[in-house]
Amino acid sequence: MELTSDQRWEIVERVASKVVSTGTSQRSLADALGDLTVKPLTGLPVALAVLYAFWSIFSSFAGDLVTDGFMVKLFDNHWLPWLQSAWPDPNSVLYFLFVGDPLADNCFEAFGVLSSGLFVSIGVVLPAVLIFYLTMTLLEDSGYLPRLAVLADTFLHKIGLHGYAIVPTILGLGCNVPAVTATRVLETKKQRFLMMTLLAIFVPCGAQLGIMLAVIPESVGWVILYLLAGFAVFGFLLDRLIPGENPEILIDVPPYRWPVRENVAKKLWNRTKGFLKEAVPFVLFGILIVNVLYLLGVIQALATALAPIFVTWFGVPSETVGPLIAAFLRKDLAVAQLSTIAMTPYQMITSVVLVSIYFPCVATFVVMLREGWKQLLAAIAALVVVVFVYGGVIHGIGILLGVA
């Protein structure tokens, strides 16, 4: 016997009356905060305040407190002098490779594997990555990141992405390697390619940000501004040029909760351990390779050959060839090397932006290759165009402002 629609609903009501209990619920403070931080009118000011606090904590802890307050004194006043006195024959090739310039009085300028390499890895980058991952884990486990995704959805739709793209973007500020992997949360090939390309070009990692805070603290804001503008403009253009769909999403926004200490500690340890395993060897190896290329005369030959492009089109010294080679291994290493080259403040800003939008570091390159060689080649093609176009635009802006 087939039941009518009314009979079905009667059965549903009888079952529901036995298993469903009703009552009144009281809104908690967490519920009120959840609503306030997801609505654009109140959520955007809160988001700006959270991001400002995030940056303030990051720069104060990584730059002022740990690096400048402790690590610089430890490495420059104790480690470097001991290394220079303990290593035999300061005129040898091994001394140049592993200790660096015998006349240097700080680890940045020494540029040896055991001097600059360890200082950049442990003294500058590690504190920056540690505080970044701690802050991000707290935001993630408290339930704020999904609300940030909702707020960012409108803007990200303008460049062919959606709110979930905020996750790889923020991860990229820590390290581009897990960020590229995180692009898999996006639904379509177009969105994954867009996000992967924009990450590789315009999102500086925490290590690079830490070095910037240490060597060019007065110019970091301008560098970030140029990168944000490039992210928006070229994202908009790539979205129009690349065929494909930009589907809507349904985001599950969890309630606010206190982060669990054990979970925070485990995430922080796993992420920091992954960074140490992937980044430190490339920093040390990068310095070794660059020093070898200097000894062989390769850097000087490339600087001479590429001088017309660098000086005329980009408006930077030809010596930036060396850091750009180092940037393929580690971009933070390249920024540290730029700090030893004599240039104007605007040339330094331009050079750091070029290093940022230059080829992704080799670790990111390998992860992008795993996502597909066709996507990698297309991303590299887009990257080459962006470097030449945007580098020239930045130089042109400097000329118009009279500072280039």
CSV table of C-alpha atoms in Angstrom, one decimal:
chain,number,residue,atom,x,y,z
A,1,MET,CA,0.0,0.0,0.0
A,2,GLU,CA,1.4,3.3,-1.1
A,3,LEU,CA,1.4,6.1,1.5
A,4,THR,CA,0.1,9.6,0.7
A,5,SER,CA,2.2,12.7,1.3
A,6,ASP,CA,0.1,13.5,4.4
A,7,GLN,CA,0.6,10.1,5.8
A,8,ARG,CA,4.3,10.3,5.4
A,9,TRP,CA,4.4,13.6,7.2
A,10,GLU,CA,2.4,12.1,10.0
A,11,ILE,CA,4.9,9.3,10.4
A,12,VAL,CA,7.8,11.9,10.4
A,13,GLU,CA,6.0,13.9,13.1
A,14,ARG,CA,5.5,10.9,15.3
A,15,VAL,CA,9.1,9.8,15.0
A,16,ALA,CA,10.3,13.4,15.6
A,17,SER,CA,8.2,13.8,18.7
A,18,LYS,CA,10.0,10.8,20.2
A,19,VAL,CA,13.6,11.7,19.4
A,20,VAL,CA,13.6,15.5,19.2
A,21,SER,CA,13.5,17.6,22.3
A,22,THR,CA,12.8,21.3,22.1
A,23,GLY,CA,13.6,24.2,24.5
A,24,THR,CA,15.0,27.7,24.6
A,25,SER,CA,18.6,28.4,24.0
A,26,GLN,CA,20.6,31.4,25.3
A,27,ARG,CA,23.1,33.2,23.2
A,28,SER,CA,26.6,33.1,24.6
A,29,LEU,CA,29.3,35.7,24.3
A,30,ALA,CA,31.1,33.4,21.8
A,31,ASP,CA,27.9,33.3,19.6
A,32,ALA,CA,27.7,37.1,19.6
A,33,LEU,CA,31.4,37.4,18.8
A,34,GLY,CA,31.0,34.8,16.0
A,35,ASP,CA,28.2,36.9,14.4
A,36,LEU,CA,30.2,40.2,14.7
A,37,THR,CA,33.4,38.8,13.2
A,38,VAL,CA,31.6,37.3,10.1
A,39,LYS,CA,29.5,40.2,9.0
A,40,PRO,CA,31.4,42.7,6.7
A,41,LEU,CA,30.4,45.8,8.6
A,42,THR,CA,31.9,44.7,11.9
A,43,GLY,CA,34.0,41.8,10.7
A,44,LEU,CA,36.3,43.8,8.4
A,45,PRO,CA,37.5,46.2,11.1
A,46,VAL,CA,38.1,43.2,13.4
A,47,ALA,CA,40.0,41.4,10.7
A,48,LEU,CA,42.2,44.5,10.1
A,49,ALA,CA,42.8,44.7,13.9
A,50,VAL,CA,43.7,41.0,14.1
A,51,LEU,CA,46.1,41.2,11.1
A,52,TYR,CA,47.7,44.3,12.5
A,53,ALA,CA,48.2,42.6,15.9
A,54,PHE,CA,49.5,39.5,14.0
A,55,TRP,CA,52.1,41.7,12.2
A,56,SER,CA,53.0,43.6,15.4
A,57,ILE,CA,53.6,40.4,17.4
A,58,PHE,CA,55.6,38.9,14.5
A,59,SER,CA,57.8,41.9,13.9
A,60,SER,CA,58.4,42.7,17.7
A,61,PHE,CA,59.2,39.1,18.7
A,62,ALA,CA,61.1,38.0,15.6
A,63,GLY,CA,62.9,41.3,14.8
A,64,ASP,CA,63.4,43.3,18.0
A,65,LEU,CA,63.2,40.9,20.8
A,66,VAL,CA,65.0,37.7,19.6
A,67,THR,CA,67.1,38.6,16.5
A,68,ASP,CA,68.3,42.1,17.4
A,69,GLY,CA,68.1,41.6,21.2
A,70,PHE,CA,69.9,38.3,21.4
A,71,MET,CA,70.9,36.5,18.2
A,72,VAL,CA,72.9,39.4,16.7
A,73,LYS,CA,74.9,39.8,19.8
A,74,LEU,CA,75.5,36.1,20.1
A,75,PHE,CA,76.6,35.5,16.5
A,76,ASP,CA,78.5,38.8,15.9
A,77,ASN,CA,80.2,39.2,19.3
A,78,HIS,CA,81.0,35.5,20.1
A,79,TRP,CA,80.4,33.0,17.3
A,80,LEU,CA,82.0,35.0,14.4
A,81,PRO,CA,85.2,36.0,16.3
A,82,TRP,CA,85.7,32.5,17.5
A,83,LEU,CA,85.2,31.1,14.1
A,84,GLN,CA,87.6,33.5,12.5
A,85,SER,CA,90.3,32.8,15.1
A,86,ALA,CA,89.8,29.0,15.2
A,87,TRP,CA,89.8,28.4,11.4
A,88,PRO,CA,93.4,28.1,10.0
A,89,ASP,CA,94.7,30.2,7.1
A,90,PRO,CA,92.2,33.0,6.4
A,91,ASN,CA,93.5,33.2,2.8
A,92,SER,CA,92.5,29.6,1.9
A,93,VAL,CA,89.6,28.7,-0.4
A,94,LEU,CA,87.9,26.7,2.4
A,95,TYR,CA,88.0,29.7,4.7
A,96,PHE,CA,86.3,31.8,2.0
A,97,LEU,CA,83.6,29.1,1.5
A,98,PHE,CA,82.8,28.3,5.1
A,99,VAL,CA,83.8,31.4,7.1
A,100,GLY,CA,83.6,34.1,4.5
A,101,ASP,CA,85.3,37.5,4.4
A,102,PRO,CA,88.1,37.6,7.0
A,103,LEU,CA,87.6,41.4,7.4
A,104,ALA,CA,83.9,41.2,8.1
A,105,ASP,CA,82.8,42.2,11.6
A,106,ASN,CA,79.2,40.8,11.4
A,107,CYS,CA,77.7,37.6,10.1
A,108,PHE,CA,75.6,39.2,7.4
A,109,GLU,CA,78.6,40.6,5.6
A,110,ALA,CA,80.9,37.5,6.2
A,111,PHE,CA,78.7,35.3,3.9
A,112,GLY,CA,80.3,32.0,4.8
A,113,VAL,CA,78.4,28.7,5.2
A,114,LEU,CA,79.1,28.6,9.0
A,115,SER,CA,78.8,32.3,9.6
A,116,SER,CA,76.0,33.8,7.5
A,117,GLY,CA,74.4,30.4,6.9
A,118,LEU,CA,73.9,29.5,10.5
A,119,PHE,CA,73.0,33.1,11.4
A,120,VAL,CA,70.4,33.4,8.7
A,121,SER,CA,68.9,30.0,9.5
A,122,ILE,CA,68.9,30.1,13.3
A,123,GLY,CA,69.4,33.7,14.3
A,124,VAL,CA,66.9,35.4,11.9
A,125,VAL,CA,64.6,32.9,10.2
A,126,LEU,CA,63.9,30.4,13.0
A,127,PRO,CA,62.4,33.0,15.4
A,128,ALA,CA,60.3,34.5,12.6
A,129,VAL,CA,58.9,31.1,11.5
A,130,LEU,CA,58.3,30.0,15.1
A,131,ILE,CA,56.2,33.0,16.1
A,132,PHE,CA,54.4,33.0,12.7
A,133,TYR,CA,53.3,29.3,13.1
A,134,LEU,CA,52.4,29.8,16.8
A,135,THR,CA,50.1,32.8,16.0
A,136,MET,CA,48.6,31.1,12.9
A,137,THR,CA,47.9,27.9,14.9
A,138,LEU,CA,46.1,29.9,17.6
A,139,LEU,CA,43.9,31.7,15.0
A,140,GLU,CA,43.2,28.4,13.3
A,141,ASP,CA,42.3,26.4,16.4
A,142,SER,CA,40.2,29.2,17.9
A,143,GLY,CA,37.9,29.1,14.9
A,144,TYR,CA,38.8,32.5,13.5
A,145,LEU,CA,40.4,31.5,10.1
A,146,PRO,CA,37.0,30.2,8.6
A,147,ARG,CA,35.5,33.6,9.5
A,148,LEU,CA,38.4,35.3,7.7
A,149,ALA,CA,37.7,33.1,4.7
A,150,VAL,CA,34.1,34.3,4.6
A,151,LEU,CA,35.2,38.0,4.8
A,152,ALA,CA,37.9,37.5,2.1
A,153,ASP,CA,35.5,35.6,-0.3
A,154,THR,CA,34.2,38.8,-2.0
A,155,PHE,CA,37.6,40.1,-2.9
A,156,LEU,CA,39.1,36.8,-3.8
A,157,HIS,CA,36.2,36.2,-6.2
A,158,LYS,CA,37.4,39.2,-8.2
A,159,ILE,CA,40.6,37.3,-9.1
A,160,GLY,CA,39.0,34.0,-9.8
A,161,LEU,CA,39.4,32.4,-6.3
A,162,HIS,CA,37.1,32.0,-3.2
A,163,GLY,CA,37.3,32.3,0.5
A,164,TYR,CA,39.2,29.0,1.1
A,165,ALA,CA,42.1,30.5,-0.8
A,166,ILE,CA,42.9,32.5,2.3
A,167,VAL,CA,44.3,29.2,3.8
A,168,PRO,CA,47.2,28.6,1.3
A,169,THR,CA,47.8,32.4,1.3
A,170,ILE,CA,48.4,32.6,5.0
A,171,LEU,CA,50.3,29.3,5.0
A,172,GLY,CA,52.5,30.8,2.3
A,173,LEU,CA,53.4,33.6,4.6
A,174,GLY,CA,55.0,30.9,6.7
A,175,CYS,CA,56.4,28.7,4.0
A,176,ASN,CA,55.4,28.3,0.3
A,177,VAL,CA,56.0,24.5,0.3
A,178,PRO,CA,52.9,23.5,2.4
A,179,ALA,CA,51.0,26.4,0.9
A,180,VAL,CA,51.3,24.9,-2.6
A,181,THR,CA,50.0,21.6,-1.3
A,182,ALA,CA,47.1,23.4,0.4
A,183,THR,CA,45.9,24.7,-3.0
A,184,ARG,CA,44.2,21.3,-3.3
A,185,VAL,CA,41.3,22.6,-1.2
A,186,LEU,CA,40.3,24.6,-4.2
A,187,GLU,CA,37.8,22.9,-6.5
A,188,THR,CA,38.9,23.6,-10.1
A,189,LYS,CA,42.1,23.3,-12.0
A,190,LYS,CA,41.9,26.9,-12.9
A,191,GLN,CA,41.7,28.0,-9.2
A,192,ARG,CA,44.5,25.7,-8.2
A,193,PHE,CA,46.7,27.0,-11.0
A,194,LEU,CA,45.9,30.6,-10.1
A,195,MET,CA,46.6,30.2,-6.5
A,196,MET,CA,49.8,28.3,-7.1
A,197,THR,CA,51.1,30.9,-9.5
A,198,LEU,CA,50.2,33.9,-7.2
A,199,LEU,CA,51.8,32.1,-4.3
A,200,ALA,CA,55.0,31.5,-6.1
A,201,ILE,CA,55.2,35.1,-7.3
A,202,PHE,CA,53.7,37.5,-4.7
A,203,VAL,CA,53.5,35.8,-1.3
A,204,PRO,CA,56.8,36.1,0.7
A,205,CYS,CA,57.5,33.3,3.2
A,206,GLY,CA,58.1,33.9,6.9
A,207,ALA,CA,61.8,33.4,6.5
A,208,GLN,CA,62.0,36.1,3.8
A,209,LEU,CA,59.9,38.5,6.0
A,210,GLY,CA,62.1,37.8,8.9
A,211,ILE,CA,65.2,38.8,6.9
A,212,MET,CA,63.5,41.9,5.6
A,213,LEU,CA,62.7,43.0,9.1
A,214,ALA,CA,66.3,42.5,10.1
A,215,VAL,CA,68.0,44.3,7.1
A,216,ILE,CA,65.5,46.8,5.7
A,217,PRO,CA,62.9,47.4,8.5
A,218,GLU,CA,62.1,50.9,7.2
A,219,SER,CA,61.2,49.6,3.7
A,220,VAL,CA,59.2,46.4,4.5
A,221,GLY,CA,55.9,48.3,4.3
A,222,TRP,CA,56.6,49.5,0.7
A,223,VAL,CA,57.7,46.0,-0.4
A,224,ILE,CA,54.5,44.4,1.0
A,225,LEU,CA,52.4,47.2,-0.6
A,226,TYR,CA,54.0,46.4,-4.1
A,227,LEU,CA,53.4,42.7,-3.6
A,228,LEU,CA,49.8,43.2,-2.5
A,229,ALA,CA,49.1,45.4,-5.5
A,230,GLY,CA,50.8,42.9,-7.8
A,231,PHE,CA,48.7,40.0,-6.3
A,232,ALA,CA,45.5,41.9,-7.0
A,233,VAL,CA,46.3,43.3,-10.4
A,234,PHE,CA,47.9,40.2,-12.0
A,235,GLY,CA,45.4,37.9,-10.3
A,236,PHE,CA,42.6,39.9,-11.9
A,237,LEU,CA,44.3,39.7,-15.3
A,238,LEU,CA,45.1,36.0,-15.1
A,239,ASP,CA,41.5,35.2,-14.1
A,240,ARG,CA,40.4,36.9,-17.4
A,241,LEU,CA,43.0,35.2,-19.5
A,242,ILE,CA,42.7,31.6,-18.2
A,243,PRO,CA,39.5,29.7,-19.1
A,244,GLY,CA,37.6,27.8,-16.5
A,245,GLU,CA,35.0,28.1,-13.8
A,246,ASN,CA,35.0,29.9,-10.4
A,247,PRO,CA,32.3,28.0,-8.4
A,248,GLU,CA,30.7,29.3,-5.3
A,249,ILE,CA,31.5,27.5,-2.0
A,250,LEU,CA,29.6,26.7,1.2
A,251,ILE,CA,31.9,27.3,4.2
A,252,ASP,CA,31.2,25.6,7.6
A,253,VAL,CA,31.9,28.2,10.3
A,254,PRO,CA,32.6,26.5,13.6
A,255,PRO,CA,31.9,28.1,17.0
A,256,TYR,CA,34.7,29.9,18.8
A,257,ARG,CA,36.7,27.7,21.2
A,258,TRP,CA,39.8,27.9,23.3
A,259,PRO,CA,42.7,26.2,21.6
A,260,VAL,CA,43.9,23.0,23.2
A,261,ARG,CA,47.4,23.4,24.4
A,262,GLU,CA,48.5,19.9,23.4
A,263,ASN,CA,47.2,20.4,19.8
A,264,VAL,CA,48.9,23.8,19.5
A,265,ALA,CA,52.2,22.4,20.7
A,266,LYS,CA,52.0,19.4,18.3
A,267,LYS,CA,51.1,21.6,15.3
A,268,LEU,CA,53.9,24.1,16.1
A,269,TRP,CA,56.5,21.3,16.5
A,270,ASN,CA,55.5,19.5,13.3
A,271,ARG,CA,55.5,22.7,11.2
A,272,THR,CA,58.7,24.1,12.7
A,273,LYS,CA,60.4,20.7,12.3
A,274,GLY,CA,59.3,20.6,8.6
A,275,PHE,CA,60.7,24.0,8.1
A,276,LEU,CA,64.1,23.1,9.6
A,277,LYS,CA,64.4,19.9,7.5
A,278,GLU,CA,63.5,21.7,4.3
A,279,ALA,CA,64.9,25.2,4.7
A,280,VAL,CA,68.2,25.0,6.7
A,281,PRO,CA,70.0,22.6,4.3
A,282,PHE,CA,69.1,24.9,1.3
A,283,VAL,CA,70.4,28.0,3.1
A,284,LEU,CA,73.7,26.4,3.8
A,285,PHE,CA,74.0,24.8,0.4
A,286,GLY,CA,72.9,28.0,-1.3
A,287,ILE,CA,75.7,30.0,0.3
A,288,LEU,CA,78.2,27.3,-0.7
A,289,ILE,CA,77.0,27.4,-4.3
A,290,VAL,CA,77.1,31.2,-4.6
A,291,ASN,CA,80.6,31.4,-3.1
A,292,VAL,CA,81.8,28.7,-5.5
A,293,LEU,CA,80.3,30.7,-8.4
A,294,TYR,CA,82.0,33.8,-7.2
A,295,LEU,CA,85.4,32.0,-7.1
A,296,LEU,CA,84.8,30.7,-10.6
A,297,GLY,CA,83.9,34.1,-11.9
A,298,VAL,CA,80.4,33.0,-13.0
A,299,ILE,CA,78.6,35.7,-11.0
A,300,GLN,CA,80.8,38.5,-12.4
A,301,ALA,CA,80.3,37.2,-16.0
A,302,LEU,CA,76.5,37.1,-15.5
A,303,ALA,CA,76.5,40.5,-13.9
A,304,THR,CA,78.3,41.9,-16.9
A,305,ALA,CA,76.1,40.2,-19.5
A,306,LEU,CA,72.8,41.1,-17.8
A,307,ALA,CA,73.8,44.6,-16.7
A,308,PRO,CA,71.8,46.3,-19.5
A,309,ILE,CA,68.6,44.6,-18.3
A,310,PHE,CA,69.2,45.2,-14.6
A,311,VAL,CA,70.4,48.8,-14.8
A,312,THR,CA,68.3,50.1,-17.7
A,313,TRP,CA,65.0,48.2,-17.3
A,314,PHE,CA,64.9,47.4,-13.6
A,315,GLY,CA,67.0,50.3,-12.4
A,316,VAL,CA,69.1,48.2,-9.9
A,317,PRO,CA,72.8,47.5,-9.8
A,318,SER,CA,74.2,44.7,-11.9
A,319,GLU,CA,75.5,43.0,-8.7
A,320,THR,CA,72.0,41.9,-7.9
A,321,VAL,CA,72.6,38.9,-10.3
A,322,GLY,CA,74.3,37.1,-7.4
A,323,PRO,CA,71.3,37.4,-5.0
A,324,LEU,CA,68.9,36.3,-7.8
A,325,ILE,CA,70.9,33.1,-8.3
A,326,ALA,CA,70.8,32.6,-4.5
A,327,ALA,CA,67.1,33.2,-4.6
A,328,PHE,CA,66.4,30.0,-6.5
A,329,LEU,CA,67.8,28.1,-3.5
A,330,ARG,CA,66.5,30.4,-0.7
A,331,LYS,CA,64.9,33.8,-1.1
A,332,ASP,CA,65.7,34.8,2.5
A,333,LEU,CA,69.3,34.1,1.7
A,334,ALA,CA,69.0,36.4,-1.4
A,335,VAL,CA,67.6,39.3,0.7
A,336,ALA,CA,70.4,38.9,3.2
A,337,GLN,CA,72.9,39.1,0.3
A,338,LEU,CA,71.2,42.2,-1.1
A,339,SER,CA,71.9,44.1,2.2
A,340,THR,CA,75.6,44.0,1.4
A,341,ILE,CA,75.2,45.8,-2.0
A,342,ALA,CA,75.4,49.6,-2.1
A,343,MET,CA,72.2,51.1,-3.5
A,344,THR,CA,69.6,53.8,-2.9
A,345,PRO,CA,66.6,53.0,-0.7
A,346,TYR,CA,64.3,52.8,-3.7
A,347,GLN,CA,66.7,50.5,-5.5
A,348,MET,CA,66.7,48.3,-2.4
A,349,ILE,CA,62.9,48.1,-2.4
A,350,THR,CA,62.9,47.3,-6.2
A,351,SER,CA,65.6,44.6,-5.7
A,352,VAL,CA,63.7,42.9,-2.8
A,353,VAL,CA,60.5,42.9,-4.8
A,354,LEU,CA,62.4,41.4,-7.8
A,355,VAL,CA,63.7,38.7,-5.5
A,356,SER,CA,60.2,38.1,-4.2
A,357,ILE,CA,58.6,37.7,-7.6
A,358,TYR,CA,61.5,35.9,-9.1
A,359,PHE,CA,61.6,32.1,-9.5
A,360,PRO,CA,60.3,30.2,-6.4
A,361,CYS,CA,62.9,28.6,-4.2
A,362,VAL,CA,63.9,25.1,-5.2
A,363,ALA,CA,61.9,23.4,-2.5
A,364,THR,CA,58.7,25.2,-3.7
A,365,PHE,CA,59.7,24.4,-7.3
A,366,VAL,CA,59.9,20.7,-6.5
A,367,VAL,CA,56.4,20.7,-4.8
A,368,MET,CA,54.9,22.6,-7.8
A,369,LEU,CA,56.4,20.0,-10.1
A,370,ARG,CA,54.6,17.3,-8.1
A,371,GLU,CA,51.3,19.1,-8.9
A,372,GLY,CA,52.0,18.6,-12.6
A,373,TRP,CA,54.7,19.6,-15.1
A,374,LYS,CA,52.3,21.4,-17.4
A,375,GLN,CA,51.0,23.6,-14.6
A,376,LEU,CA,54.6,24.3,-13.6
A,377,LEU,CA,55.7,25.4,-17.1
A,378,ALA,CA,52.6,27.6,-17.4
A,379,ALA,CA,53.3,29.1,-13.9
A,380,ILE,CA,56.9,29.8,-14.9
A,381,ALA,CA,55.8,31.4,-18.2
A,382,ALA,CA,53.5,33.7,-16.2
A,383,LEU,CA,56.2,34.4,-13.7
A,384,VAL,CA,58.7,35.5,-16.4
A,385,VAL,CA,56.2,37.9,-17.9
A,386,VAL,CA,55.3,39.3,-14.5
A,387,VAL,CA,59.0,39.8,-13.5
A,388,PHE,CA,59.8,41.8,-16.6
A,389,VAL,CA,56.5,43.8,-16.7
A,390,TYR,CA,56.2,44.5,-13.0
A,391,GLY,CA,59.9,45.1,-12.5
A,392,GLY,CA,59.8,47.7,-15.3
A,393,VAL,CA,56.6,49.3,-13.8
A,394,ILE,CA,58.2,49.7,-10.4
A,395,HIS,CA,61.2,51.3,-12.0
A,396,GLY,CA,58.9,53.6,-13.9
A,397,ILE,CA,57.1,54.6,-10.7
A,398,GLY,CA,60.4,55.4,-9.2
A,399,ILE,CA,61.3,57.7,-12.1
A,400,LEU,CA,58.0,59.5,-11.9
A,401,LEU,CA,58.4,60.0,-8.2
A,402,GLY,CA,62.0,61.2,-8.7
A,403,VAL,CA,63.5,58.5,-6.4
A,404,ALA,CA,64.8,56.0,-8.9
